[in-house]
Short mmCIF file of C-alpha atoms in Angstrom, two decimals:
data_model
loop_
_atom_site.label_atom_id
_atom_site.label_comp_id
_atom_site.label_asym_id
_atom_site.label_seq_id
_atom_site.Cartn_x
_atom_site.Cartn_y
_atom_site.Cartn_z
CA MET A 1 -16.28 16.82 -2.38
CA ARG A 2 -17.52 13.81 -4.32
CA THR A 3 -19.64 11.07 -2.81
CA ARG A 4 -16.77 8.67 -3.41
CA TYR A 5 -14.69 10.47 -0.76
CA LEU A 6 -17.32 9.88 1.91
CA ALA A 7 -17.67 6.27 0.84
CA ALA A 8 -13.94 5.75 1.19
CA PHE A 9 -13.88 6.92 4.79
CA VAL A 10 -17.10 5.15 5.82
CA THR A 11 -15.72 1.81 4.71
CA ALA A 12 -12.26 2.35 6.20
CA ALA A 13 -12.79 0.32 9.36
CA VAL A 14 -14.25 -2.61 7.45
CA VAL A 15 -11.50 -2.72 4.86
CA ALA A 16 -8.83 -2.46 7.54
CA LEU A 17 -10.00 -5.80 8.93
CA VAL A 18 -10.80 -7.53 5.64
CA PRO A 19 -8.32 -6.80 2.83
CA LEU A 20 -10.67 -8.37 0.29
CA ALA A 21 -13.66 -6.29 1.33
CA THR A 22 -16.55 -5.07 -0.76
CA SER A 23 -16.09 -2.26 -3.25
CA LEU A 24 -16.12 1.32 -2.00
CA GLY A 25 -18.63 2.26 -4.65
CA ALA A 26 -22.17 0.92 -4.44
CA GLY A 27 -23.31 -1.44 -7.15
CA GLN A 28 -19.85 -2.48 -8.28
CA ASN A 29 -18.27 -5.92 -8.20
CA PRO A 30 -19.44 -8.47 -5.62
CA PRO A 31 -17.04 -9.17 -2.75
CA PRO A 32 -14.38 -11.74 -3.59
CA ALA A 33 -14.02 -14.94 -1.68
CA ALA A 34 -12.55 -14.71 1.80
CA PRO A 35 -8.82 -15.38 1.93
CA ALA A 36 -7.88 -18.93 2.72
CA ALA A 37 -5.45 -19.84 5.45
CA GLY A 38 -1.84 -19.39 4.46
CA GLN A 39 -2.61 -17.09 1.54
CA GLY A 40 -1.43 -13.94 3.32
CA GLY A 41 -4.74 -12.22 2.69
CA ARG A 42 -4.52 -12.67 -1.04
CA GLY A 43 -7.66 -14.76 -1.28
CA ALA A 44 -9.02 -16.38 -4.40
CA VAL A 45 -9.20 -14.40 -7.63
CA VAL A 46 -12.82 -14.06 -8.69
CA ASN A 47 -13.32 -13.84 -12.45
CA ASP A 48 -16.60 -12.11 -13.27
CA GLY A 49 -16.57 -13.54 -16.77
CA THR A 50 -15.72 -10.33 -18.61
CA PRO A 51 -12.80 -10.58 -21.04
CA VAL A 52 -9.48 -8.94 -20.25
CA PRO A 53 -8.80 -6.01 -22.63
CA ARG A 54 -5.57 -6.39 -24.59
CA THR A 55 -3.11 -4.10 -26.31
CA PRO A 56 -2.41 -4.43 -30.07
CA ASP A 57 0.56 -6.69 -29.27
CA GLY A 58 -1.67 -9.05 -27.26
CA ARG A 59 -0.60 -8.09 -23.76
CA ALA A 60 -3.19 -7.63 -21.01
CA ASP A 61 -4.03 -3.92 -20.80
CA LEU A 62 -3.97 -2.51 -17.26
CA SER A 63 -5.10 0.93 -18.43
CA GLY A 64 -8.04 2.56 -16.70
CA VAL A 65 -9.15 4.42 -13.60
CA TRP A 66 -9.19 2.06 -10.63
CA ASN A 67 -10.86 2.35 -7.26
CA LYS A 68 -8.22 1.58 -4.65
CA ARG A 69 -8.95 -0.41 -1.54
CA LEU A 70 -8.55 1.80 1.52
CA VAL A 71 -6.50 -0.79 3.43
CA GLN A 72 -5.31 0.81 6.63
CA ASN A 73 -3.53 -2.20 8.10
CA THR A 74 -1.96 -4.04 5.18
CA ALA A 75 -0.21 -6.47 7.51
CA ALA A 76 -3.42 -7.69 9.19
CA ALA A 77 -3.67 -10.76 6.97
CA ALA A 78 0.02 -11.58 7.45
CA GLN A 79 -0.06 -11.58 11.25
CA PRO A 80 1.96 -12.29 13.20
CA LEU A 81 4.62 -10.31 11.41
CA PRO A 82 8.13 -11.81 11.51
CA PHE A 83 9.77 -8.89 13.30
CA THR A 84 13.45 -8.63 13.98
CA ALA A 85 14.34 -6.98 17.30
CA GLU A 86 14.98 -3.71 15.45
CA GLY A 87 11.70 -3.93 13.57
CA LEU A 88 9.73 -4.65 16.72
CA ASN A 89 11.25 -1.66 18.48
CA ALA A 90 10.29 0.55 15.52
CA PHE A 91 6.73 -0.79 15.55
CA ASN A 92 6.34 -0.09 19.26
CA ASP A 93 7.95 3.33 18.91
CA VAL A 94 5.31 4.57 16.46
CA TRP A 95 3.64 6.52 19.27
CA ASN A 96 6.64 8.83 19.36
CA HIS A 97 6.17 9.83 15.71
CA ILE A 98 3.61 11.73 13.66
CA ASP A 99 2.20 10.00 10.58
CA PRO A 100 4.30 11.44 7.72
CA THR A 101 1.27 11.84 5.44
CA SER A 102 -0.38 14.17 7.96
CA LYS A 103 2.47 16.57 7.20
CA CYS A 104 1.82 16.24 3.45
CA ILE A 105 4.79 13.93 2.90
CA LEU A 106 4.19 11.46 0.07
CA PRO A 107 3.03 8.06 1.37
CA GLY A 108 5.82 6.21 -0.42
CA VAL A 109 5.84 2.67 -1.75
CA PRO A 110 3.83 0.54 -1.10
CA ARG A 111 1.50 2.79 0.93
CA VAL A 112 0.68 4.87 -2.13
CA ASN A 113 -1.27 1.86 -3.42
CA THR A 114 -3.47 1.57 -0.32
CA SER A 115 -4.17 5.23 0.42
CA PRO A 116 -7.62 6.67 -0.35
CA TYR A 117 -8.98 7.88 -3.68
CA PRO A 118 -8.67 6.37 -7.16
CA PHE A 119 -5.67 6.13 -9.45
CA GLN A 120 -5.18 5.80 -13.18
CA ILE A 121 -2.91 3.44 -15.09
CA VAL A 122 -1.63 4.43 -18.52
CA GLN A 123 0.08 1.50 -20.25
CA LEU A 124 2.57 2.17 -23.05
CA PRO A 125 4.87 -0.24 -24.92
CA ASP A 126 7.96 0.65 -22.87
CA LYS A 127 6.50 1.98 -19.62
CA VAL A 128 3.49 1.96 -17.33
CA ILE A 129 2.45 5.23 -15.69
CA PHE A 130 0.56 5.40 -12.39
CA LEU A 131 -1.34 8.64 -11.72
CA TYR A 132 -2.50 8.87 -8.11
CA GLU A 133 -5.19 11.30 -7.01
CA TYR A 134 -4.01 11.11 -3.39
CA MET A 135 -1.21 13.65 -2.87
CA HIS A 136 -1.46 14.30 -6.65
CA ASN A 137 1.65 12.25 -7.45
CA PHE A 138 2.76 9.81 -10.12
CA ARG A 139 5.16 6.97 -10.89
CA VAL A 140 6.72 6.05 -14.23
CA ILE A 141 7.62 2.36 -14.35
CA TYR A 142 9.89 1.51 -17.27
CA THR A 143 9.52 -1.97 -18.74
CA ASP A 144 12.28 -1.68 -21.34
CA GLY A 145 14.75 -3.91 -19.50
CA ARG A 146 16.73 -1.19 -17.76
CA ALA A 147 18.40 -1.90 -14.42
CA HIS A 148 18.15 0.05 -11.19
CA ASN A 149 20.07 3.32 -11.11
CA LYS A 150 23.21 2.68 -9.04
CA ASN A 151 23.53 6.39 -8.25
CA TRP A 152 19.96 6.80 -7.01
CA GLU A 153 19.65 8.48 -3.63
CA PRO A 154 16.94 7.14 -1.28
CA THR A 155 13.62 8.85 -1.98
CA LEU A 156 9.99 8.58 -0.87
CA LEU A 157 8.96 6.59 -3.97
CA GLY A 158 12.31 4.90 -4.50
CA ASP A 159 13.79 3.55 -7.72
CA SER A 160 11.32 1.29 -9.55
CA VAL A 161 11.82 -0.92 -12.60
CA GLY A 162 9.22 -3.17 -14.16
CA ARG A 163 9.02 -6.31 -16.25
CA TRP A 164 6.25 -8.43 -17.67
CA ASP A 165 5.73 -11.98 -16.45
CA GLY A 166 3.08 -13.12 -18.89
CA ASP A 167 0.11 -10.85 -18.19
CA THR A 168 1.46 -9.76 -14.80
CA LEU A 169 3.37 -6.51 -14.35
CA VAL A 170 6.11 -7.09 -11.76
CA ILE A 171 7.63 -3.96 -10.20
CA ASN A 172 10.76 -4.01 -8.06
CA THR A 173 11.38 -0.90 -5.95
CA VAL A 174 14.53 -0.20 -3.94
CA ASN A 175 16.38 2.85 -2.56
CA LEU A 176 13.46 3.92 -0.39
CA THR A 177 13.90 6.36 2.46
CA ASP A 178 12.80 5.17 5.89
CA ARG A 179 10.74 8.35 6.42
CA THR A 180 7.52 6.68 5.25
CA TRP A 181 5.26 4.05 6.83
CA LEU A 182 3.96 0.90 5.19
CA ASP A 183 0.34 1.79 5.99
CA ASP A 184 -2.03 3.85 8.15
CA HIS A 185 -1.58 1.37 10.99
CA GLY A 186 1.96 2.51 11.62
CA ASN A 187 3.74 -0.60 10.36
CA ARG A 188 7.28 0.55 9.75
CA HIS A 189 10.18 -0.23 7.44
CA SER A 190 13.88 0.54 7.24
CA ASP A 191 16.06 1.95 4.47
CA ALA A 192 16.73 -1.64 3.37
CA LEU A 193 13.14 -2.07 2.15
CA HIS A 194 12.65 -3.85 -1.17
CA VAL A 195 9.05 -3.91 -2.43
CA ILE A 196 7.81 -6.30 -5.10
CA GLU A 197 4.43 -5.44 -6.64
CA ARG A 198 2.47 -7.75 -8.91
CA TRP A 199 -0.33 -6.21 -10.96
CA ARG A 200 -2.62 -8.40 -13.09
CA ARG A 201 -5.93 -7.62 -14.76
CA VAL A 202 -8.09 -10.67 -14.11
CA SER A 203 -11.18 -9.39 -15.97
CA ALA A 204 -12.46 -6.23 -17.60
CA ASN A 205 -13.56 -4.96 -14.19
CA GLN A 206 -11.00 -6.31 -11.72
CA LEU A 207 -7.33 -5.72 -11.02
CA SER A 208 -5.35 -8.09 -8.82
CA TYR A 209 -2.64 -6.51 -6.66
CA GLU A 210 0.00 -8.14 -4.47
CA GLU A 211 2.85 -6.60 -2.53
CA THR A 212 5.80 -8.41 -1.01
CA ILE A 213 7.71 -6.68 1.77
CA ASP A 214 11.37 -7.68 1.89
CA ASP A 215 13.20 -5.78 4.63
CA PRO A 216 15.93 -7.81 6.36
CA LYS A 217 16.50 -5.10 8.97
CA PHE A 218 12.91 -5.13 10.24
CA TYR A 219 11.58 -8.59 9.26
CA THR A 220 13.19 -12.01 9.44
CA LYS A 221 11.60 -13.06 6.14
CA PRO A 222 9.58 -11.49 3.32
CA TRP A 223 5.79 -11.41 3.63
CA THR A 224 3.07 -10.90 1.05
CA VAL A 225 -0.47 -9.53 1.09
CA GLY A 226 -2.88 -8.65 -1.70
CA TRP A 227 -6.43 -7.96 -2.79
CA LEU A 228 -8.60 -7.02 -5.76
CA MET A 229 -9.37 -3.50 -6.97
CA PRO A 230 -12.50 -2.71 -9.01
CA LEU A 231 -12.62 -0.59 -12.14
CA ALA A 232 -14.03 2.85 -11.31
CA PRO A 233 -17.26 4.10 -12.91
CA LYS A 234 -16.79 5.41 -16.44
CA ASP A 235 -17.36 9.05 -15.48
CA TRP A 236 -14.59 9.09 -12.85
CA VAL A 237 -11.46 11.08 -13.56
CA ILE A 238 -8.41 11.87 -11.46
CA MET A 239 -9.17 15.06 -9.56
CA GLU A 240 -6.95 17.71 -8.03
CA TYR A 241 -5.67 17.03 -4.52
CA ALA A 242 -4.04 19.84 -2.54
CA CYS A 243 -2.75 18.45 0.74
CA THR A 244 -1.83 21.74 2.38
CA ASP A 245 -5.02 23.54 1.37
CA ASN A 246 -6.94 24.22 4.60
CA ASN A 247 -4.87 21.64 6.42
CA LYS A 248 -5.78 22.91 9.89
CA ASP A 249 -4.43 19.77 11.52
CA MET A 250 -0.97 20.82 10.40
CA THR A 251 -1.24 24.58 10.89
CA ASP A 252 -3.17 24.65 14.18
CA GLY A 253 -1.08 22.13 16.06
CA HIS A 254 -3.70 19.37 16.19
CA LEU A 255 -1.39 16.60 15.05
CA GLN A 256 -0.67 13.80 17.49
CA ASN A 257 1.86 11.02 17.47
CA GLY A 258 0.92 7.56 16.26
CA PRO A 259 -1.58 6.44 13.60
CA LEU A 260 -4.14 9.07 12.64
CA ASN A 261 -7.00 6.67 13.31
CA GLY A 262 -6.65 5.95 17.02
CA SER A 263 -8.93 2.93 16.78
CA LEU A 264 -6.29 1.09 14.77
CA ARG A 265 -3.73 1.02 17.56
CA ASP A 266 -4.58 1.53 21.24
CA GLY A 267 -1.03 2.43 22.18
CA THR A 268 -0.26 -0.94 23.70
CA ALA A 269 3.22 -2.13 22.87
CA VAL A 270 3.65 -5.53 21.25
CA ALA A 271 5.46 -8.09 23.36
CA PRO A 272 9.11 -8.30 22.29
CA ALA A 273 10.28 -11.39 20.46
CA PRO A 274 12.78 -13.61 22.29
CA PRO A 275 16.18 -11.90 22.10
CA ALA A 276 18.95 -13.42 20.04
CA ARG A 277 21.41 -15.50 22.01
CA GLY A 278 23.70 -13.22 23.96
CA ALA A 279 21.64 -10.11 23.23
CA ALA A 280 19.92 -7.97 25.82
CA PRO A 281 16.11 -8.03 25.69
CA ALA A 282 14.50 -5.09 23.92
CA ALA A 283 12.54 -2.83 26.25
CA ALA A 284 9.08 -1.96 24.96
CA PRO A 285 8.00 1.66 25.41
CA ALA A 286 5.18 2.51 27.77
CA PRO A 287 1.70 2.65 26.21
CA ARG A 288 0.54 6.01 24.96
CA PRO A 289 -1.49 7.83 27.65
#
């Protein structure tokens, strides 16, 4: 087990509260400025003065191994979340469900971008490939102008297409199954989820990431959060990850309902939003014992 693994878990609680927290690796980029009010946790982009690498055609090159932020509650900076009645019920009902990733189910989009361990971006003229160490999975984002596949069945990673907006890679993902969570905190989504990711290299050593959650079944309006990710040390490579290998939590019956980190949610239900006119109030479940 590499030192980076321990560092990721040690910093988990801090990063959960501050999306723009310090780097997981010692001696890397200084912490960016704290997010300003109304920025949804995105904060100010800090340019360290190093030039952005570019491809032969002049486009910003996102390629490299990047050290993800272990953001356990992505919605913290967007609080209070604009729940619909259905979304609020799902949020409060998390204590009746086991975190899908604890059963080795892929984290899905956008959670795959906030789970632990680094990832690699390989940028090609007509596509951008994301190689994730966590769960040893990948995404191929085509940027050749193709549309979404109308025959695509809902999947864990959905149907993603990309486009370039200047130096920013914009990814639209739809057709996502509702089996995944948005984050470790147990924020939920429906099968109507549409995720918009914006990736931009702001310097040689920093990658800006934003995600917009658009889910009309669970949220009354879209909401956006984001943070910076540092370039990993030069000797880092994507390593093997075998989820089921020695997974005693799954084989020995240790799994419990709710978020894996109990400190993130104490089991207390969130107060229901005022019901729509003529609708019966939603009953919140009892707190987890």
